Amino acid sequence: MAYFAAILHMEKPELNQEFRQAHLDYLAELVAQDKVHLKGPFLDGAGGMVVYTAESLDEAKQLAEEDPYVKEGVRRLELHEWGI
């Protein structure tokens, strides 16, 4: 198992509240499946970060791209394997 940091850059702040609950619900499902190690917003409003646990970059990318914030274009995804 490896860790992957998904930096979610704010792209459309005007849509943030509209999709916030769907984003939180999605992450809650992944927490229950042990697919999310850490998560949280950046306090300056620039977006947030999710640290996924996955077997591969492809799996982490699939998980991250299914986030409603990413699917709806509210946030731009930047994904990196993280050596923690």
CSV table of C-alpha atoms in Angstrom, one decimal:
chain,number,residue,atom,x,y,z
A,1,MET,CA,0.0,0.0,0.0
A,2,ALA,CA,1.3,3.5,-0.9
A,3,TYR,CA,0.2,7.0,-0.1
A,4,PHE,CA,-0.9,9.5,-2.8
A,5,ALA,CA,-1.4,13.3,-2.1
A,6,ALA,CA,-4.2,14.8,-4.1
A,7,ILE,CA,-3.9,18.5,-4.0
A,8,LEU,CA,-7.3,20.0,-5.0
A,9,HIS,CA,-6.7,23.5,-6.3
A,10,MET,CA,-9.7,25.8,-6.2
A,11,GLU,CA,-11.0,26.5,-9.7
A,12,LYS,CA,-14.6,27.6,-9.3
A,13,PRO,CA,-15.2,29.0,-5.8
A,14,GLU,CA,-18.7,30.0,-6.7
A,15,LEU,CA,-19.6,26.3,-7.1
A,16,ASN,CA,-17.8,25.1,-3.9
A,17,GLN,CA,-20.8,25.2,-1.6
A,18,GLU,CA,-23.1,23.5,-4.2
A,19,PHE,CA,-20.9,20.4,-4.3
A,20,ARG,CA,-19.4,20.4,-0.8
A,21,GLN,CA,-21.8,17.9,0.7
A,22,ALA,CA,-21.3,15.4,-2.2
A,23,HIS,CA,-17.6,15.8,-1.8
A,24,LEU,CA,-17.7,15.2,1.9
A,25,ASP,CA,-20.0,12.2,1.5
A,26,TYR,CA,-17.7,10.7,-1.1
A,27,LEU,CA,-14.7,11.0,1.2
A,28,ALA,CA,-16.7,9.6,4.1
A,29,GLU,CA,-17.3,6.4,2.0
A,30,LEU,CA,-13.6,6.2,1.2
A,31,VAL,CA,-12.6,6.7,4.9
A,32,ALA,CA,-14.9,3.7,5.8
A,33,GLN,CA,-13.1,1.7,3.1
A,34,ASP,CA,-9.6,2.7,4.5
A,35,LYS,CA,-8.8,4.5,1.2
A,36,VAL,CA,-8.3,7.9,2.8
A,37,HIS,CA,-5.5,8.5,5.2
A,38,LEU,CA,-5.9,12.2,5.8
A,39,LYS,CA,-8.0,15.0,4.4
A,40,GLY,CA,-8.8,18.7,4.9
A,41,PRO,CA,-9.1,22.2,3.4
A,42,PHE,CA,-6.4,24.8,3.1
A,43,LEU,CA,-7.3,27.6,5.5
A,44,ASP,CA,-6.5,30.3,2.9
A,45,GLY,CA,-9.3,29.1,0.6
A,46,ALA,CA,-6.9,27.8,-2.1
A,47,GLY,CA,-8.5,24.3,-2.0
A,48,GLY,CA,-7.5,21.3,0.0
A,49,MET,CA,-5.7,18.0,0.1
A,50,VAL,CA,-6.7,14.3,0.4
A,51,VAL,CA,-4.1,11.6,1.1
A,52,TYR,CA,-5.3,8.4,-0.5
A,53,THR,CA,-4.0,4.9,0.3
A,54,ALA,CA,-3.9,2.7,-2.8
A,55,GLU,CA,-2.0,-0.1,-4.5
A,56,SER,CA,-1.0,2.1,-7.5
A,57,LEU,CA,-1.0,5.5,-9.0
A,58,ASP,CA,-3.7,4.4,-11.3
A,59,GLU,CA,-6.0,3.3,-8.4
A,60,ALA,CA,-5.3,6.6,-6.6
A,61,LYS,CA,-6.1,8.6,-9.8
A,62,GLN,CA,-9.4,6.7,-10.3
A,63,LEU,CA,-10.4,7.4,-6.7
A,64,ALA,CA,-9.4,11.1,-6.9
A,65,GLU,CA,-11.1,11.7,-10.3
A,66,GLU,CA,-14.4,10.3,-8.9
A,67,ASP,CA,-14.5,13.1,-6.3
A,68,PRO,CA,-17.5,15.3,-7.1
A,69,TYR,CA,-15.3,18.4,-6.8
A,70,VAL,CA,-13.0,17.1,-9.5
A,71,LYS,CA,-15.8,15.7,-11.7
A,72,GLU,CA,-17.7,19.0,-11.6
A,73,GLY,CA,-14.6,21.1,-12.3
A,74,VAL,CA,-14.8,22.9,-8.9
A,75,ARG,CA,-11.3,21.8,-8.1
A,76,ARG,CA,-8.3,21.0,-10.3
A,77,LEU,CA,-6.5,17.7,-9.3
A,78,GLU,CA,-2.8,17.5,-8.8
A,79,LEU,CA,-1.8,13.9,-7.7
A,80,HIS,CA,1.6,12.7,-6.5
A,81,GLU,CA,2.8,9.5,-4.8
A,82,TRP,CA,4.0,10.6,-1.3
A,83,GLY,CA,6.8,8.8,0.5
A,84,ILE,CA,5.5,9.0,4.1
